[in-house]
Coordinates of C-alpha atoms in Angstrom, one line a residue:
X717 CA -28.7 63.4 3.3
X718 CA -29.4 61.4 6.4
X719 CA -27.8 58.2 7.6
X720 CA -30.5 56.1 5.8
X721 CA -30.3 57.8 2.6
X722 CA -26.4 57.2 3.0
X723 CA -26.7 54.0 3.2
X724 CA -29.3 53.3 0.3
X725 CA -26.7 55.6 -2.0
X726 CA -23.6 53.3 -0.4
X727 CA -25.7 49.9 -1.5
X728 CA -26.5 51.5 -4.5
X729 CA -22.9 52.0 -5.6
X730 CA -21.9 48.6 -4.4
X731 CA -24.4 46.9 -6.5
X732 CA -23.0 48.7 -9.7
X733 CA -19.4 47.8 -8.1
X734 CA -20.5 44.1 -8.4
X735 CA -21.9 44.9 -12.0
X736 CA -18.6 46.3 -12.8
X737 CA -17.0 42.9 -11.7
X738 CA -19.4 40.6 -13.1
X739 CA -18.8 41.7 -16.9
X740 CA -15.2 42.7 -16.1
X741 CA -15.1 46.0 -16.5
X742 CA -13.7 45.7 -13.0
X743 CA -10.8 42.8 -12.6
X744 CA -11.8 41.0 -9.5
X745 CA -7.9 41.1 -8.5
X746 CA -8.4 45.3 -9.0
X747 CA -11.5 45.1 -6.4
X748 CA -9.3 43.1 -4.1
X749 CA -6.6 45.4 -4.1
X750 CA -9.4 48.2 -3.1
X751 CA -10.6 46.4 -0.4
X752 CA -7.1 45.6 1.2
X753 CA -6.2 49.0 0.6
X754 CA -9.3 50.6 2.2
X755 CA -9.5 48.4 5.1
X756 CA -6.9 49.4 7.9
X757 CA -9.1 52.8 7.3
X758 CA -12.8 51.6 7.8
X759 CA -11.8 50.0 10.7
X760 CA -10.2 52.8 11.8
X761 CA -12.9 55.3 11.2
X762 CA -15.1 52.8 13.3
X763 CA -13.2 52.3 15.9
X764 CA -12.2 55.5 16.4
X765 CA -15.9 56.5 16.1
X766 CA -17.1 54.1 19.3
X767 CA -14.4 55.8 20.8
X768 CA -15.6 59.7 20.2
X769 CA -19.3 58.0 20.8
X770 CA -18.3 56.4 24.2
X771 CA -16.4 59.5 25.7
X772 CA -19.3 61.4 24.9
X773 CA -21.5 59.1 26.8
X774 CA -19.4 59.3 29.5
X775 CA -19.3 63.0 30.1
X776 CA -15.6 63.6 28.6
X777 CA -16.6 66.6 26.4
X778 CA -19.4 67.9 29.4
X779 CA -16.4 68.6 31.0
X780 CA -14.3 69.8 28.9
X781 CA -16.5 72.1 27.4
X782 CA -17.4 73.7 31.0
X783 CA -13.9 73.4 32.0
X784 CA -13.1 75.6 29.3
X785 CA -16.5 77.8 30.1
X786 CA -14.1 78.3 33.8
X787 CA -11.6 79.4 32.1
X788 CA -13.0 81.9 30.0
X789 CA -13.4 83.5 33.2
X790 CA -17.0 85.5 32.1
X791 CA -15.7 86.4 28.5
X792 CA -17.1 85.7 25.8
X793 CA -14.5 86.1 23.1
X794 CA -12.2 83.8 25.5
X795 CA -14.6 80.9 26.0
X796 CA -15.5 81.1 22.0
X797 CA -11.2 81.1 21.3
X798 CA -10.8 78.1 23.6
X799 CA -13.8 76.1 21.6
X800 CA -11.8 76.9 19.0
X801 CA -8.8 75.5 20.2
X802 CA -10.7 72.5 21.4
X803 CA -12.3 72.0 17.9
X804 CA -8.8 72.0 16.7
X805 CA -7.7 69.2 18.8
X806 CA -10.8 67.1 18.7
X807 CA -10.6 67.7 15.0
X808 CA -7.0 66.2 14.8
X809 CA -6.6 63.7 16.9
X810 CA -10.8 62.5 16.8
X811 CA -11.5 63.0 13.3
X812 CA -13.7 66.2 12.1
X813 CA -16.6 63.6 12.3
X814 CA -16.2 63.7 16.1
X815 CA -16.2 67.6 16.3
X816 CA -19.0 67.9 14.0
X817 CA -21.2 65.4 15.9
X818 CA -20.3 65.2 19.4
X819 CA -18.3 68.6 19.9
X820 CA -20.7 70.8 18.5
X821 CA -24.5 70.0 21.1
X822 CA -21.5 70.4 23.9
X823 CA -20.6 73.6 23.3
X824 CA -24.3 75.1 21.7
X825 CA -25.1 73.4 25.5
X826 CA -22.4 75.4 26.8
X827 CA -23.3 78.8 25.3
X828 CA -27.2 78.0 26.1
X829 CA -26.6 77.3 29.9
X830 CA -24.4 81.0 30.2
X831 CA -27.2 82.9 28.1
X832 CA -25.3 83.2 24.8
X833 CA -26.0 82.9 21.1
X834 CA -25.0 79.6 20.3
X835 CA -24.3 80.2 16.6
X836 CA -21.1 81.6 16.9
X837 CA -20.0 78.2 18.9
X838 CA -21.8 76.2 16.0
X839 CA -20.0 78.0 13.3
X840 CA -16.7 77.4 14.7
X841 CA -16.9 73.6 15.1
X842 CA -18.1 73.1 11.4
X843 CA -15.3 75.6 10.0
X844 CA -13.0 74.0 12.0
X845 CA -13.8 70.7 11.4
X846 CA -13.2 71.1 7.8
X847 CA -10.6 73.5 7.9
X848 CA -8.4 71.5 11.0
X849 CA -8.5 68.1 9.3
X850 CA -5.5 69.1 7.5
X851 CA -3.1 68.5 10.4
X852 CA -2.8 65.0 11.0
X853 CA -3.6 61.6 8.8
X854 CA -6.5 60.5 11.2
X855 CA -7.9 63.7 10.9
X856 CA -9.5 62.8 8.0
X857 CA -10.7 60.0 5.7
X858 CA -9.3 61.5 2.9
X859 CA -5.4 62.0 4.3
X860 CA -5.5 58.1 5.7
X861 CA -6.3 57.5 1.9
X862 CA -3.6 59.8 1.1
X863 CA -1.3 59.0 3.0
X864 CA -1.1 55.6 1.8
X865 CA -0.7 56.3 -1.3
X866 CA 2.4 58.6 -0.5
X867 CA 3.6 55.5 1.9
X868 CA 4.4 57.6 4.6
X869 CA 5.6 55.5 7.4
X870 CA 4.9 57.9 10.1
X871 CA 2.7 61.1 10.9
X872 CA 5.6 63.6 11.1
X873 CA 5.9 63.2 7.5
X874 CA 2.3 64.3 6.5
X875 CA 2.6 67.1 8.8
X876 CA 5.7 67.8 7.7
X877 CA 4.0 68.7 4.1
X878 CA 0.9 69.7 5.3
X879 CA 1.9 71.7 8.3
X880 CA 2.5 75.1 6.9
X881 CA -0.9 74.7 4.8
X882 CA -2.9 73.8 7.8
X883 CA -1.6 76.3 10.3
X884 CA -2.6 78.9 7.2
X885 CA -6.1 77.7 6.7
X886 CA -7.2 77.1 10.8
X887 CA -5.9 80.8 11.3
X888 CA -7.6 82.1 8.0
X889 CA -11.2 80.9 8.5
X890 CA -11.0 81.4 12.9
X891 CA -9.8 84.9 11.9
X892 CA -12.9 85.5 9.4
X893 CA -14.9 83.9 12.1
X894 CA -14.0 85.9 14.4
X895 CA -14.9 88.7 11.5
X896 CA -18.8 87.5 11.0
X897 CA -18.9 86.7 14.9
X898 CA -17.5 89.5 16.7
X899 CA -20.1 91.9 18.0
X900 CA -22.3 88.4 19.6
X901 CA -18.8 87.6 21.3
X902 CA -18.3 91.3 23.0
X903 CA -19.6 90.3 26.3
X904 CA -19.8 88.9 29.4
X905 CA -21.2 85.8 31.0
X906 CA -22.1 84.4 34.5
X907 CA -20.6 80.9 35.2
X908 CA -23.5 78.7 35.0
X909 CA -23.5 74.8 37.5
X910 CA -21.2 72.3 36.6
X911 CA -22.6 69.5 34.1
X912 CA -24.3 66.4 36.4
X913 CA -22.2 63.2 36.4
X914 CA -23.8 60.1 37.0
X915 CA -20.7 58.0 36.6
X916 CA -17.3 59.3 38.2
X917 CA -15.2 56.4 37.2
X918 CA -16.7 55.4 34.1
X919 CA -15.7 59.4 33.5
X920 CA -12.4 59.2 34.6
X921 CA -12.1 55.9 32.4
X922 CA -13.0 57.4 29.4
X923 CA -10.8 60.4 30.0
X924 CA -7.7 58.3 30.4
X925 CA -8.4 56.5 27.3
X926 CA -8.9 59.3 25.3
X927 CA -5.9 61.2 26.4
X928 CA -3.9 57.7 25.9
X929 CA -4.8 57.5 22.4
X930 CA -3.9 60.9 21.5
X931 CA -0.4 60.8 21.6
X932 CA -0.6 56.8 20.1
X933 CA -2.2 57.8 17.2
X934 CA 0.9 60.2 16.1
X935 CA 3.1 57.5 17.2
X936 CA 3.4 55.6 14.1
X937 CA 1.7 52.7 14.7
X938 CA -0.8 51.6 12.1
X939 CA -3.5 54.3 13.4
X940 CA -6.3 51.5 13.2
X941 CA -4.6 49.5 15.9
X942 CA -4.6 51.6 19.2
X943 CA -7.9 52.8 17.9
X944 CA -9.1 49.5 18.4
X945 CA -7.7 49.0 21.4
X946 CA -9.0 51.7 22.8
X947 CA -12.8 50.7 21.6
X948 CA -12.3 47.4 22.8
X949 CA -11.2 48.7 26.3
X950 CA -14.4 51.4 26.6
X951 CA -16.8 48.7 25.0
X952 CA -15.5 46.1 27.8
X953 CA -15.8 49.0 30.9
X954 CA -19.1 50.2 29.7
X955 CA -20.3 46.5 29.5
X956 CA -19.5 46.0 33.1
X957 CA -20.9 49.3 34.0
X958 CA -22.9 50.9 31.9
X959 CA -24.6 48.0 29.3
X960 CA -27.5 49.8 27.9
X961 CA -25.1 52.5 26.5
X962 CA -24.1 49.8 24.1
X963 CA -25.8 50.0 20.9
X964 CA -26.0 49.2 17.0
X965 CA -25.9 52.9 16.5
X966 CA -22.6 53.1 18.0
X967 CA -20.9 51.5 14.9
X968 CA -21.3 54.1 11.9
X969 CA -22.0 51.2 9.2
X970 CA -24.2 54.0 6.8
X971 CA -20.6 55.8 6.7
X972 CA -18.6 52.2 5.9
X973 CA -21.5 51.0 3.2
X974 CA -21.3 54.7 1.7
X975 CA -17.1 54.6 1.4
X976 CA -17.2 50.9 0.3
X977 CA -19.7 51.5 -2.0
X978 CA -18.0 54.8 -3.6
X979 CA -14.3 52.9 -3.1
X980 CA -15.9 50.5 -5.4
X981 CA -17.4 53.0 -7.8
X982 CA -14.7 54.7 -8.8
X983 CA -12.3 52.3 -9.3
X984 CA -14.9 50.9 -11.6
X985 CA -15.0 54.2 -13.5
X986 CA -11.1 54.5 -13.3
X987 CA -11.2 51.2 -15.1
X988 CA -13.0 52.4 -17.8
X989 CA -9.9 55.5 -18.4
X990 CA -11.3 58.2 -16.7
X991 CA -7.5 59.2 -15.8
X992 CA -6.7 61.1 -19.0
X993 CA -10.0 63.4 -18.6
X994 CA -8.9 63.7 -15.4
X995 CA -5.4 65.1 -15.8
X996 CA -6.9 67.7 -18.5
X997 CA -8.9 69.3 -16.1
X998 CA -6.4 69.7 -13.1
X999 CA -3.5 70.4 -15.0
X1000 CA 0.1 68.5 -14.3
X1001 CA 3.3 69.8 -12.8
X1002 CA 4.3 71.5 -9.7
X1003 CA 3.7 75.1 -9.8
X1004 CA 2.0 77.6 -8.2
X1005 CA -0.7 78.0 -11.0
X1006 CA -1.1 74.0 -11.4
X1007 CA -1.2 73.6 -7.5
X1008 CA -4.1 76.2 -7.2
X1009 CA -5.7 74.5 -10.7
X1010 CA -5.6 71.2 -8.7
X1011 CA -6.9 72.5 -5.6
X1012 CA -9.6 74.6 -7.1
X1013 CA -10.7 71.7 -8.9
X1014 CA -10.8 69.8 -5.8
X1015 CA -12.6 72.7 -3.8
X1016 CA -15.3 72.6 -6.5
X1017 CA -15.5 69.0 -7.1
X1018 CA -16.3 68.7 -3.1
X1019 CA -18.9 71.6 -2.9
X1020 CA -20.9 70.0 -6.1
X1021 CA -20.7 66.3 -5.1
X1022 CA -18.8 65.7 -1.7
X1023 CA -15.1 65.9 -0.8
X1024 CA -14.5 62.0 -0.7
X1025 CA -15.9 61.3 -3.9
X1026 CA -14.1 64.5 -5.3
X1027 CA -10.7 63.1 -3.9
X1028 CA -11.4 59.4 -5.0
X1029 CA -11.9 61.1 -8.7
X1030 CA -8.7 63.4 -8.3
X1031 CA -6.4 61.4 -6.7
X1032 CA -5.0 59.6 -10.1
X1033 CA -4.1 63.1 -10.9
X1034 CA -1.8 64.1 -8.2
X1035 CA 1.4 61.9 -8.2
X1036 CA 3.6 64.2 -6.6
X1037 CA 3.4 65.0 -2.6
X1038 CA 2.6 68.7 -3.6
X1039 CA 0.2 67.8 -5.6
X1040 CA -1.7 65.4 -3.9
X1041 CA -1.3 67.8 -0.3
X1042 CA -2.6 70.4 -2.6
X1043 CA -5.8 68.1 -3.8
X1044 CA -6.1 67.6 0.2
X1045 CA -6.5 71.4 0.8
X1046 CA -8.6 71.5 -1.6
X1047 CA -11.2 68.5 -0.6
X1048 CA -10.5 69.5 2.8
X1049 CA -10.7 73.1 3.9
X1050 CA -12.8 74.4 0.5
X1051 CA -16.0 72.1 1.1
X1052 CA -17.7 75.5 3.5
X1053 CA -20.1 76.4 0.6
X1054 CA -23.2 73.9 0.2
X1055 CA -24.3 72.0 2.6
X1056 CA -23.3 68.6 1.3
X1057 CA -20.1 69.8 0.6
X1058 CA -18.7 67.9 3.5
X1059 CA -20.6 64.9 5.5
X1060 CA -19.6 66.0 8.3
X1061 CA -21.8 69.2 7.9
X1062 CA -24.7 67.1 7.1
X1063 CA -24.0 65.5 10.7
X1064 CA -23.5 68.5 12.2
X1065 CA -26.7 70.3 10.3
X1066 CA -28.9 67.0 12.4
X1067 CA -27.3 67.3 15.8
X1068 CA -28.2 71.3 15.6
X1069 CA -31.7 70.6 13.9
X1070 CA -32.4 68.1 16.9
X1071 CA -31.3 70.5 19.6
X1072 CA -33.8 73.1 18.3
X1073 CA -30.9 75.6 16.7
X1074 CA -32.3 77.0 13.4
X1075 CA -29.1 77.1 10.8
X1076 CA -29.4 79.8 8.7
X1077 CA -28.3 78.7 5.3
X1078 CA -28.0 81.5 3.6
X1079 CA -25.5 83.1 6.0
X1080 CA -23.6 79.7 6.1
X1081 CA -23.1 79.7 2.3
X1082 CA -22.5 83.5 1.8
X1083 CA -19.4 83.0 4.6
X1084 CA -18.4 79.9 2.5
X1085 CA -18.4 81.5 -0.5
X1086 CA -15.7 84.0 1.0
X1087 CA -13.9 81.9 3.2
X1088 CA -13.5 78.4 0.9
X1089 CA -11.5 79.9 -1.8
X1090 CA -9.4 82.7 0.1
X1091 CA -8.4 80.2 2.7
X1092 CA -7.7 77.2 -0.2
X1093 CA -5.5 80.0 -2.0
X1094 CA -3.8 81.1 1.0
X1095 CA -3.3 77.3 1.9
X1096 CA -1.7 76.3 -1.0
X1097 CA 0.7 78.9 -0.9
X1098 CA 3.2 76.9 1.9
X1099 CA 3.3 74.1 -0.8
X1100 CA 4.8 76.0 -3.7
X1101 CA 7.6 77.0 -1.7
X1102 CA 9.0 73.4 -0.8

C-alpha cells in the first residue's frame, strides 16, 4: 500500500466515521473524546517526522552511518552490530517509522560504498524497527495510545513494564539475525570516502537538535511539545538556509488521514458492542496462558490486517498493565510475517524498491514466520513474572 492508497483507505474510513455520527450510531460527544484523545499523538508523529525528515536532509544519518562504517574498523560483523545498535536508538527515541525510512537507504548506502550485500543491513533495520519500538512511548504509535490509556505520567513507567519484554525481543530477533545473516557478515571491508557535505552548519544544526530532543523526549514532558519545538527550530534554520528542502511531503498527512480515519472507525464499531466478542477471543485475566492468548491474538490480528488497527480492536480487552503491555508485544514485535503487517515495512519495502534492492519476499516471510512468534513468546514471558 503506498502513501496514496493510504490516504484514499484513511478518507474512506472517515466518511463512514461521519456516517456513524450522522444516524448516531456514534455520539458526537464519543467522536470528540477520540479526537482530543488522539491529538497530542498526531501532532507528535508529525512533528517528530519533519524532524527525522530534516536531519536526514541535512546529512545527520550520512554521518552517522560512516561514522560507524570507522569504527567497524574493516569488519563486517562489527559495522552490521553497530547498525544494529543505531536501529535501536533511532527506533526509540525517532519512532520505527524513522528507521524504516530514513535509516535503512543510509546504511544499504553504507554497505554499497564498502562492497557488501546490503540485505543483511536492510533486514536489520525492519526487524529492529518492529522489534525496538517496545522501549519507549514515542517509539511507537501504538505505546503513545497506550500509554494514555494506562495515564502514565512519565516514560520510566512504560519502561518500567515493558523493559524486560523489549530487551528479550531486540536480543531474540538480532540474535536470529545474526543466525540467517552470518556467513554474508564473515568478512572484511576497505573503508570507502567520507559522505560529501554541502552544508557544515546546517549539519551541525541538525545534529544538535537531534541529540537535544533525545533525552527531552524521556523527560516527561508531553512528548508532542519538544517535538515541536524542535520542527519548528529546523523548519525556521532550513528556511534561512536551505528553502527548497521545505516541502508538502515533509508533513506525513496520508499517515494522519489513515489514523484519523481508522481512530474514527473503530470507535464506531466499538459503539455498536464489539467489546464482548472481543474479550471471548483474547481471553481475560493475568496469567501466563491469557497473556500469550492476548498477545497471539494481537500478533495475528497485526499480520492479517495491520498492528494499529489490530491494537485499536484489542485495546478494550486489556485493562490491566500486563495485559495491555502484552497486547503491545504482540502488535509490536509479532507484525515480521506479511508485508503489511507493519506500515513501516511498507515504507521500508519503497525506500529499498527505489534504491534498486530486490526484497526477496519469500525469505522475509519464512524468517517471520520463525522469529514473530518465538520472540512474542519469549517477550511475554518478563510480564508474567511482575
Amino acid at each position: 500500500m503506498d502513501a496514496v492508497k493510504l490516504a484514499v483507505v484513511g478518507v474512506v474510513l472517515l466518511l463512514l466515521g461521519g456516517i456513524a455520527i450522522a444516524l448516531g450510531v456514534l455520539p458526537a460527544q464519543d467522536a470528540l473524546a477520540i479526537a482530543d484523545r488522539v491529538w497530542p499523538i498526531l501532532l507528535f508523529v508529525v512533528a517528530v517526522t519533519i524532524v527525522a525528515e530534516l536531519a536526514a536532509a541535512a546529512g545527520v544519518f550520512d554521518v552517522a552511518a560512516f561514522a560507524l562504517a570507522r569504527l567497524g574498523r574493516g569488519r563486517t560483523w562489527a559495522l552490521w552490530g553497530l547498525v544494529v545498535l543505531l536501529a535501536i536508538a533511532a527506533t526509540a527515541f525517532l519512532s520505527l517509522d524513522t528507521t524504516a525510512v530514513l535509516l535503512t537507504p543510509v546504511v544499504v548506502a553504507v554497505a554499497r560504498a564498502h562492497r557488501l550485500d546490503p540485505l543483511p543491513f536492510a533486514f536489520a533495520t525492519v526487524v529492529l524497527a518492529n522489534t525496538a519500538s517496545l522501549v519507549l512511548p514515542v517509539s511507537n504509535l501504538t505505546n503513545l495510545l497506550a500509554v494514555e490509556r494506562l495515564g502514565f505520567d512519565d516514560p520510566l513507567s512504560f519502561l518500567m513494564l515493558l523493559g524486560p519484554s523489549a530487551l528479550v525481543a531486540i536480543v531474540v530477533s538480532t540474535g536470529l539475525l545474526y543466525a540467517v545473516h552470518h556467513r554474508s557478515l564473515a568478512g572484511r571491508y576497505l573503508p570507502a570516502p567520507a559522505p560529501r557535505i554541502e552544508n557544515r552548519p546546517l549539519l551541525a544544526t541538525a545534529a544538535v537538535v537531534v541529540l537535544l530532543l533525545m533525552p527531552l523526549l524521556v523527560s516527561g514532558l508531553p512528548p508532542w511539545i519538544p517535538a515541536a519545538a524542535a520542527a519548528v527550530v529546523l523548519v525556521a534554520v532550513f528556511a534561512w538556509q536551505s528553502p527548497r528542502t521545505l516541502r508538502v511531503r515533509l508533513v506525513p498527512w496520508q499517515l494522519v488521514v489513515f489514523a484519523s480515519g481508522l481512530f474514527l472507525a473503530v470507535g464506531a464499531v466499538e459503539a455498536l458492542g464489539s467489546q464482548q466478542l472481543v474479550e471471548a477471543v483474547t481471553g481475560t485475566g493475568g496469567s501466563l496462558a491469557s497473556l500469550l492468548q492476548l498477545a497471539g491474538v494481537g500478533m495475528l490480528g497485526a499480520n492479517a490486517l495491520n498492528n494499529l488497527p489490530a491494537y485499536l480492536a484489542l485495546e478494550a480487552a486489556a485493562r490491566a498493565p500486563e495485559r495491555l503491555a502484552a497486547l503491545l508485544v504482540g502488535v509490536n514485535a509479532g507484525p515480521l510475517i506479511t508485508p503489511w503487517a507493519s506500515l513501516a515495512t511498507l515504507l521500508w519495502h519503497q525506500r529499498l524498491h527505489a534504491m534498486g534492492v530486490d526484497v526477496p519476499w519469500r525469505q522475509y516471510v519464512l524468517f517471520g514466520l520463525v522469529a514473530a512468534p518465538l520472540t512474542v513468546v519469549l517477550a511475554v514471558l518478563p510480564l508474567a513474572q511482575r
